[in-house]
Short mmCIF file of C-alpha atoms in Angstrom, two decimals:
data_model
loop_
_atom_site.label_atom_id
_atom_site.label_comp_id
_atom_site.label_asym_id
_atom_site.label_seq_id
_atom_site.Cartn_x
_atom_site.Cartn_y
_atom_site.Cartn_z
CA MET A 1 14.19 3.71 34.16
CA PHE A 2 15.35 3.44 30.81
CA GLU A 3 18.13 0.61 32.02
CA THR A 4 14.69 -1.61 31.63
CA LEU A 5 14.22 -0.93 28.11
CA LYS A 6 14.85 -3.95 25.77
CA SER A 7 16.35 -3.81 22.54
CA GLN A 8 13.52 -4.04 19.97
CA PRO A 9 13.85 -6.36 16.19
CA ALA A 10 15.25 -4.40 13.34
CA ASP A 11 13.06 -3.13 10.26
CA LYS A 12 13.98 -5.67 7.73
CA ILE A 13 13.61 -3.52 5.13
CA LEU A 14 15.22 -0.70 6.10
CA ALA A 15 18.36 -2.87 7.60
CA LEU A 16 18.78 -3.38 3.88
CA MET A 17 18.83 -0.15 2.84
CA GLN A 18 21.37 0.51 5.29
CA ALA A 19 23.30 -2.58 4.14
CA PHE A 20 22.82 -1.42 0.81
CA ARG A 21 24.45 2.55 2.23
CA ASP A 22 27.25 0.39 3.10
CA ASP A 23 27.99 -1.57 0.03
CA PRO A 24 31.28 -0.71 -1.89
CA ARG A 25 30.03 -2.07 -5.12
CA THR A 26 29.11 0.06 -7.53
CA ALA A 27 26.91 -2.37 -9.79
CA LYS A 28 24.58 -3.03 -6.80
CA ILE A 29 21.34 -2.90 -7.40
CA ASP A 30 18.14 -2.05 -4.77
CA LEU A 31 15.20 -3.31 -5.17
CA GLY A 32 14.31 -3.29 -1.20
CA VAL A 33 13.21 0.34 -0.73
CA GLY A 34 8.82 0.84 -1.77
CA VAL A 35 9.64 3.80 -3.71
CA TYR A 36 8.87 4.72 -6.89
CA ARG A 37 12.01 5.43 -9.00
CA ASN A 38 12.19 6.47 -12.53
CA ALA A 39 14.93 5.91 -14.74
CA GLU A 40 17.02 7.80 -13.61
CA GLY A 41 17.13 6.39 -9.88
CA VAL A 42 15.37 9.75 -8.90
CA THR A 43 12.17 9.56 -6.53
CA PRO A 44 10.61 13.25 -8.31
CA VAL A 45 8.35 15.48 -7.00
CA MET A 46 5.51 15.33 -9.82
CA ARG A 47 4.42 18.21 -11.91
CA ALA A 48 1.08 19.12 -10.18
CA VAL A 49 2.55 18.74 -6.51
CA LYS A 50 5.45 21.67 -7.59
CA ALA A 51 2.62 23.85 -9.35
CA ALA A 52 -0.03 23.41 -6.65
CA GLU A 53 2.95 24.11 -3.79
CA HIS A 54 3.95 27.43 -5.30
CA ARG A 55 0.08 28.35 -5.58
CA LEU A 56 -0.03 27.62 -2.13
CA TRP A 57 3.35 29.16 -1.20
CA GLN A 58 1.31 32.02 -2.58
CA GLU A 59 -1.86 31.68 -1.46
CA GLN A 60 -2.10 30.44 2.20
CA THR A 61 -2.22 32.94 4.89
CA THR A 62 -1.88 30.71 8.24
CA LYS A 63 -0.40 27.65 9.74
CA ALA A 64 -2.90 27.83 12.11
CA TYR A 65 -4.44 24.64 12.86
CA VAL A 66 -7.45 22.86 10.66
CA GLY A 67 -9.11 20.04 12.72
CA LEU A 68 -8.77 17.19 14.71
CA ALA A 69 -9.47 16.08 11.57
CA GLY A 70 -8.16 16.79 8.97
CA ASP A 71 -9.54 19.59 6.29
CA PRO A 72 -13.33 18.33 5.88
CA ALA A 73 -12.08 19.30 1.81
CA PHE A 74 -9.49 16.77 1.88
CA ALA A 75 -11.86 13.90 3.15
CA ASP A 76 -14.33 14.83 0.31
CA ALA A 77 -11.36 14.58 -2.53
CA MET A 78 -10.17 11.86 -1.32
CA ILE A 79 -13.45 9.84 -0.75
CA ARG A 80 -14.67 11.06 -4.76
CA LEU A 81 -11.46 10.14 -5.76
CA ILE A 82 -11.46 6.50 -3.60
CA LEU A 83 -15.67 5.81 -3.31
CA ASN A 84 -16.73 7.80 -6.12
CA ASN A 85 -20.88 7.91 -5.92
CA SER A 86 -20.53 4.00 -4.88
CA VAL A 87 -21.56 4.71 -0.98
CA PRO A 88 -23.21 7.93 0.32
CA ARG A 89 -21.53 10.48 1.35
CA GLU A 90 -23.55 10.81 4.30
CA ASN A 91 -22.59 7.26 4.84
CA ILE A 92 -18.97 7.45 5.95
CA ALA A 93 -16.89 8.84 8.57
CA ALA A 94 -13.27 10.04 8.01
CA ALA A 95 -10.02 11.23 9.87
CA ALA A 96 -6.83 11.90 8.00
CA THR A 97 -3.79 10.62 9.15
CA PRO A 98 -0.13 10.85 9.11
CA GLY A 99 0.41 8.46 6.22
CA GLY A 100 -1.45 5.00 4.90
CA THR A 101 0.74 3.72 8.65
CA GLY A 102 -1.11 6.01 10.74
CA ALA A 103 -4.69 5.72 8.67
CA VAL A 104 -3.62 1.62 9.24
CA ARG A 105 -2.68 2.46 12.95
CA GLN A 106 -5.88 3.70 13.88
CA ALA A 107 -8.40 1.83 12.39
CA PHE A 108 -6.31 -0.68 14.61
CA GLU A 109 -7.30 1.54 17.41
CA MET A 110 -10.94 1.76 16.38
CA ILE A 111 -11.41 -1.70 15.73
CA ARG A 112 -9.69 -2.47 19.39
CA LEU A 113 -11.98 -0.02 20.87
CA ALA A 114 -14.97 -1.89 19.49
CA ASN A 115 -14.14 -5.17 20.22
CA PRO A 116 -10.86 -6.05 22.68
CA ASP A 117 -11.60 -9.20 21.21
CA ALA A 118 -11.18 -9.02 17.54
CA ARG A 119 -8.80 -11.49 15.84
CA ILE A 120 -7.57 -9.18 12.76
CA PHE A 121 -7.48 -11.83 9.74
CA VAL A 122 -4.28 -11.12 7.85
CA SER A 123 -3.52 -12.57 3.96
CA ASP A 124 0.03 -14.53 4.56
CA PRO A 125 2.05 -12.59 3.39
CA THR A 126 1.17 -9.00 3.78
CA TRP A 127 2.97 -5.98 5.11
CA PRO A 128 5.64 -6.45 7.60
CA ASN A 129 4.34 -3.09 9.35
CA HIS A 130 0.75 -4.80 9.78
CA LEU A 131 2.23 -7.55 11.81
CA SER A 132 4.31 -5.49 13.74
CA ILE A 133 1.35 -3.14 14.55
CA LEU A 134 -0.47 -5.55 15.70
CA GLN A 135 1.70 -7.32 17.70
CA TYR A 136 2.29 -4.08 19.53
CA LEU A 137 -1.38 -3.64 20.34
CA GLY A 138 -1.66 -6.89 22.04
CA MET A 139 -4.35 -8.12 19.06
CA GLU A 140 -4.57 -11.26 17.76
CA ALA A 141 -3.56 -11.86 13.50
CA VAL A 142 -4.63 -15.27 12.31
CA ALA A 143 -3.10 -15.75 8.66
CA TYR A 144 -4.75 -16.87 5.51
CA ARG A 145 -3.31 -18.07 2.23
CA TYR A 146 -2.68 -15.78 -0.12
CA PHE A 147 0.27 -16.36 -2.60
CA ASP A 148 0.86 -19.95 -4.57
CA ASP A 149 4.98 -19.80 -4.68
CA SER A 150 4.80 -22.18 -7.44
CA THR A 151 2.40 -20.42 -9.59
CA GLY A 152 3.32 -17.05 -9.04
CA GLY A 153 -0.65 -16.01 -8.17
CA VAL A 154 -3.01 -16.00 -5.66
CA ASP A 155 -4.14 -19.48 -3.80
CA PHE A 156 -8.07 -18.31 -3.83
CA ASP A 157 -9.39 -21.34 -2.89
CA GLY A 158 -7.32 -21.13 0.78
CA MET A 159 -7.50 -17.66 0.99
CA MET A 160 -11.48 -18.68 1.43
CA ALA A 161 -11.19 -21.83 2.97
CA ASP A 162 -9.17 -20.06 6.06
CA LEU A 163 -11.41 -16.92 5.58
CA GLN A 164 -14.31 -19.57 6.80
CA GLY A 165 -12.94 -19.27 10.15
CA ALA A 166 -13.82 -15.58 10.69
CA LYS A 167 -16.77 -14.83 12.66
CA LYS A 168 -19.13 -11.65 13.24
CA GLY A 169 -16.49 -9.44 15.40
CA ASP A 170 -13.46 -10.28 13.43
CA VAL A 171 -11.75 -8.40 10.56
CA VAL A 172 -10.59 -9.71 7.95
CA LEU A 173 -7.49 -7.17 6.32
CA LEU A 174 -7.60 -7.17 2.43
CA HIS A 175 -5.26 -4.85 -0.18
CA GLY A 176 -7.60 -2.96 -2.13
CA CYS A 177 -4.83 -3.28 -5.26
CA CYS A 178 -0.84 -3.79 -6.10
CA HIS A 179 -0.94 -6.50 -3.20
CA ASN A 180 1.80 -5.90 -1.43
CA PRO A 181 4.40 -7.79 -1.17
CA THR A 182 3.20 -10.35 -3.80
CA GLY A 183 2.17 -8.13 -6.93
CA ALA A 184 -0.73 -10.82 -7.07
CA ASN A 185 -4.38 -9.69 -6.89
CA LEU A 186 -7.94 -11.26 -6.96
CA ASN A 187 -9.83 -10.84 -9.99
CA THR A 188 -13.78 -9.26 -10.04
CA VAL A 189 -15.65 -12.57 -9.79
CA GLU A 190 -12.97 -13.65 -7.32
CA TRP A 191 -13.92 -10.12 -4.93
CA GLN A 192 -17.26 -10.49 -5.36
CA ALA A 193 -16.67 -14.45 -3.48
CA VAL A 194 -14.73 -12.82 -0.98
CA ILE A 195 -17.72 -10.36 -0.50
CA ASP A 196 -20.33 -13.21 -0.12
CA LEU A 197 -18.38 -14.76 2.01
CA LEU A 198 -17.76 -11.54 4.45
CA ASN A 199 -21.19 -11.32 4.26
CA ASP A 200 -22.20 -14.77 5.57
CA THR A 201 -19.73 -15.16 8.16
CA GLY A 202 -20.03 -11.13 9.50
CA ALA A 203 -16.42 -10.37 9.60
CA VAL A 204 -15.80 -6.84 8.77
CA PRO A 205 -13.52 -6.29 6.16
CA MET A 206 -10.30 -3.37 6.08
CA ILE A 207 -9.10 -2.10 2.77
CA ASP A 208 -5.10 -0.52 2.64
CA ILE A 209 -5.33 1.16 -0.57
CA ALA A 210 -2.02 2.26 -0.81
CA TYR A 211 -1.14 2.19 -4.60
CA GLN A 212 -4.31 3.37 -6.49
CA GLY A 213 -3.95 4.32 -9.76
CA PHE A 214 -0.02 1.92 -9.91
CA GLY A 215 -2.57 -0.69 -11.33
CA ASP A 216 -4.47 -1.04 -13.96
CA GLY A 217 -5.70 3.14 -13.80
CA LEU A 218 -7.21 4.61 -11.09
CA GLU A 219 -10.34 3.26 -12.06
CA ALA A 220 -9.70 0.00 -11.88
CA ASP A 221 -8.06 0.10 -8.84
CA ALA A 222 -10.48 1.63 -6.97
CA GLN A 223 -13.24 -1.08 -7.79
CA PRO A 224 -13.06 -3.47 -5.92
CA THR A 225 -12.61 -1.46 -2.97
CA ARG A 226 -15.85 0.28 -4.11
CA MET A 227 -17.82 -3.37 -4.54
CA VAL A 228 -16.71 -4.20 -0.86
CA ALA A 229 -18.10 -0.72 0.61
CA SER A 230 -20.96 -0.71 -0.99
CA GLN A 231 -22.54 -4.23 -0.43
CA VAL A 232 -21.37 -4.91 2.97
CA PRO A 233 -22.79 -3.21 6.49
CA GLU A 234 -19.42 -1.73 7.77
CA CYS A 235 -15.98 -1.13 6.79
CA LEU A 236 -12.82 0.62 7.37
CA ILE A 237 -10.25 1.96 4.26
CA ALA A 238 -7.14 3.44 5.10
CA ALA A 239 -5.38 4.86 2.38
CA SER A 240 -2.33 6.38 1.43
CA CYS A 241 -1.40 9.22 -1.14
CA SER A 242 2.42 8.41 -0.69
CA LYS A 243 2.60 6.43 -4.14
CA ASN A 244 0.28 7.73 -6.44
CA PHE A 245 0.92 11.72 -5.40
CA GLY A 246 4.80 11.33 -4.94
CA ILE A 247 4.63 12.97 -0.99
CA TYR A 248 5.90 10.28 0.59
CA ARG A 249 7.53 12.21 3.27
CA GLU A 250 4.89 14.44 3.48
CA ARG A 251 2.61 11.46 5.36
CA THR A 252 -0.75 12.25 3.40
CA GLY A 253 -3.73 9.63 4.28
CA LEU A 254 -6.87 8.99 5.26
CA LEU A 255 -8.75 6.58 7.03
CA MET A 256 -12.35 6.08 6.33
CA ALA A 257 -15.32 4.10 8.17
CA VAL A 258 -18.60 3.41 5.95
CA SER A 259 -21.66 2.22 7.32
CA GLN A 260 -24.79 1.33 5.44
CA ASP A 261 -26.22 2.24 8.49
CA ALA A 262 -26.17 6.89 7.90
CA GLY A 263 -26.62 6.95 12.02
CA ALA A 264 -23.78 5.58 12.89
CA THR A 265 -21.48 8.31 10.65
CA ALA A 266 -21.88 11.23 13.44
CA MET A 267 -20.55 8.05 16.48
CA ASN A 268 -17.95 7.17 13.74
CA GLN A 269 -16.36 10.73 13.13
CA GLY A 270 -16.69 11.46 16.67
CA THR A 271 -14.58 8.16 17.39
CA LEU A 272 -11.77 9.11 14.84
CA ALA A 273 -11.53 12.92 15.53
CA PHE A 274 -10.90 10.53 19.55
CA LEU A 275 -7.96 8.55 18.35
CA ASN A 276 -6.40 11.88 16.26
CA ARG A 277 -6.58 13.66 19.77
CA GLN A 278 -5.25 11.06 21.79
CA ASN A 279 -2.51 10.41 19.46
CA TYR A 280 -1.53 12.96 17.71
CA SER A 281 -4.46 15.41 18.07
CA PHE A 282 -4.32 16.98 14.80
CA PRO A 283 -2.98 15.80 11.45
CA PRO A 284 -0.79 17.16 9.58
CA ASP A 285 -2.25 19.11 6.74
CA HIS A 286 0.50 20.29 3.82
CA GLY A 287 0.00 17.59 1.62
CA ALA A 288 -3.09 17.10 2.50
CA ARG A 289 -3.91 20.34 1.14
CA LEU A 290 -1.93 19.78 -2.06
CA VAL A 291 -3.32 16.72 -2.49
CA THR A 292 -7.19 19.26 -2.11
CA MET A 293 -5.78 21.55 -4.83
CA ILE A 294 -4.75 18.68 -6.82
CA LEU A 295 -7.56 16.78 -7.09
CA ASN A 296 -10.16 19.86 -6.75
CA ASP A 297 -8.86 21.62 -10.06
CA SER A 298 -9.34 20.45 -13.33
CA ALA A 299 -6.04 21.77 -14.66
CA LEU A 300 -3.62 20.15 -12.13
CA ARG A 301 -5.90 16.79 -11.79
CA ALA A 302 -5.60 16.17 -15.49
CA ASP A 303 -1.67 16.97 -15.58
CA TRP A 304 -1.27 14.61 -11.98
CA MET A 305 -3.38 11.85 -13.81
CA SER A 306 -1.29 12.11 -16.82
CA GLU A 307 2.27 11.49 -15.20
CA LEU A 308 1.11 8.91 -12.50
CA GLU A 309 -0.43 7.21 -16.03
CA GLU A 310 3.17 7.06 -17.04
CA VAL A 311 5.17 6.07 -13.76
CA ARG A 312 1.79 3.03 -14.51
CA ARG A 313 2.93 2.30 -17.72
CA SER A 314 6.63 2.66 -16.99
CA MET A 315 6.39 -0.59 -14.06
CA LEU A 316 4.22 -1.99 -16.69
CA ALA A 317 6.97 -2.36 -19.50
CA LEU A 318 9.98 -3.27 -17.14
CA ARG A 319 7.60 -5.85 -15.48
CA GLU A 320 7.29 -7.03 -19.30
CA GLN A 321 11.14 -6.52 -20.19
CA LEU A 322 11.94 -8.72 -17.17
CA ALA A 323 9.77 -11.79 -18.02
CA GLY A 324 10.75 -12.09 -21.82
CA GLU A 325 14.23 -11.56 -20.55
CA LEU A 326 13.85 -14.35 -18.04
CA GLN A 327 11.71 -16.35 -21.23
CA ARG A 328 14.12 -16.02 -23.45
CA LEU A 329 17.53 -17.22 -20.86
CA THR A 330 15.50 -19.94 -19.34
CA GLY A 331 13.18 -21.18 -22.64
CA SER A 332 10.30 -21.15 -20.39
CA ASP A 333 7.81 -19.27 -19.10
CA ARG A 334 8.12 -19.99 -15.36
CA PHE A 335 8.74 -16.26 -14.64
CA GLY A 336 5.89 -15.09 -16.57
CA PHE A 337 3.82 -14.02 -13.78
CA LEU A 338 5.44 -11.33 -13.06
CA ALA A 339 4.21 -9.42 -15.96
CA GLN A 340 0.89 -10.38 -14.80
CA HIS A 341 1.26 -9.06 -11.59
CA ARG A 342 0.77 -5.26 -10.63
CA GLY A 343 2.01 -2.43 -9.02
CA MET A 344 5.57 -1.88 -7.12
CA PHE A 345 5.94 -5.06 -6.05
CA SER A 346 6.85 -8.87 -7.26
CA ARG A 347 7.82 -11.81 -5.33
CA LEU A 348 9.78 -14.14 -7.10
CA GLY A 349 8.44 -17.01 -4.57
CA THR A 350 12.52 -18.46 -4.20
CA THR A 351 14.20 -19.08 -0.50
CA PRO A 352 15.82 -16.41 1.49
CA GLU A 353 19.04 -18.43 0.79
CA LEU A 354 18.70 -17.80 -2.92
CA VAL A 355 18.06 -14.16 -2.28
CA GLU A 356 21.16 -14.46 0.17
CA LYS A 357 23.13 -15.95 -2.51
CA LEU A 358 21.45 -12.76 -5.77
CA ARG A 359 22.85 -10.42 -3.02
CA VAL A 360 26.45 -11.55 -2.11
CA ASP A 361 27.20 -12.71 -6.02
CA HIS A 362 25.55 -10.38 -7.79
CA GLY A 363 24.77 -6.86 -5.43
CA ILE A 364 20.58 -7.33 -5.83
CA TYR A 365 19.12 -6.41 -2.70
CA MET A 366 15.30 -7.57 -1.91
CA VAL A 367 13.62 -8.47 1.25
CA GLY A 368 14.65 -12.43 2.76
CA ASP A 369 10.87 -13.49 1.19
CA SER A 370 11.69 -12.49 -2.60
CA ARG A 371 10.11 -9.57 -2.55
CA MET A 372 11.42 -6.80 -4.75
CA ASN A 373 10.52 -3.50 -6.35
CA ILE A 374 10.20 -3.25 -9.69
CA ALA A 375 10.09 0.39 -10.03
CA GLY A 376 13.93 -0.14 -8.46
CA LEU A 377 14.63 -0.96 -12.08
CA ASN A 378 15.57 0.53 -15.65
CA ARG A 379 15.94 -1.05 -18.93
CA ASP A 380 19.67 -1.35 -17.90
CA THR A 381 19.16 -3.02 -15.26
CA VAL A 382 16.46 -5.42 -16.37
CA PRO A 383 18.76 -8.11 -18.22
CA VAL A 384 21.36 -7.54 -15.18
CA LEU A 385 18.78 -9.41 -13.04
CA ALA A 386 17.67 -10.70 -14.79
CA ARG A 387 21.08 -13.30 -15.46
CA ALA A 388 21.50 -13.30 -11.89
CA ILE A 389 18.09 -14.93 -11.08
CA VAL A 390 19.15 -17.27 -13.67
CA ASP A 391 23.00 -17.83 -12.97
CA ALA A 392 21.53 -17.90 -8.88
CA GLY A 393 19.67 -20.92 -9.76
CA VAL A 394 16.22 -19.14 -8.38
#
């Protein structure tokens, strides 16, 4: 039977990681993999996470299953973090998932179950796994314009024109903050225009929020998601704890189904539990329990928020340093958008050929569409990258 299997396309980011490991040069820079690194190149365990793990080790008395949707306390804590009081709790169904990717996958599964003919409108570009999962599930993806290579900002007019084609029964996938892979975000006025358009067309929004706290702060980063959830009839929200809690390998995520009709919550909750059962039965609990402990303990939460703010500010400082260095070298502000982008990623807006030139000539690794992980830099490597960008003719 197995002889009928076909080779699957390699994940470009994972292939880039392997190529970086195999490169014998010592002065190489990895800007491909999407994890936060501090100035020493380490992805640290956050202080609050360590403290919560120690307490959990002392207090936990069982490793028995929790439930198909995970611990309700985790869902409650995450809903407060992301939505606060923008939507009544009784209007929200939620289920824990293996990471944000699991939440995205389960959201697509729920959409397909509700409407097998649904089209998913996806930003161009988007996180590659969005498209990979949709293709695997046999769901139709429709691209809408998003990033303007010439300005390094959002092509909002193109986006709105393309979203006019969405209709009732379709889904529009939006990034809640810190757009991956571009780093370019909508402003509040633009978000409101998107919401108004969604209500006009009847399309359902799905928000992928994986970087809350990495952009403009926990509250500011959640505001667009709160606006959407409170103003549309229904929406899906896929959330990740990998980045803002630094628990990548614990695979901790949450999928929310929000409906202005509280009577739909029981059906939505049952559907989420059913989908979990069909896929992996019970979601992982360790990371979810740590997050719950941190968010529900005032001292742990304060320490977590303080460290998260340090992480956010360090990335902003690197952005400003890189934009300033490029301005000094080029005598122009054409790379000024790098300081305006938010989150871990920015897209330079150059060609795959020049990205390859950066790798071959300078040992700088970034994804072929010119997405680079700002958190892969430090104060010493920023000037190296800036000089390479100029020398390569980006």
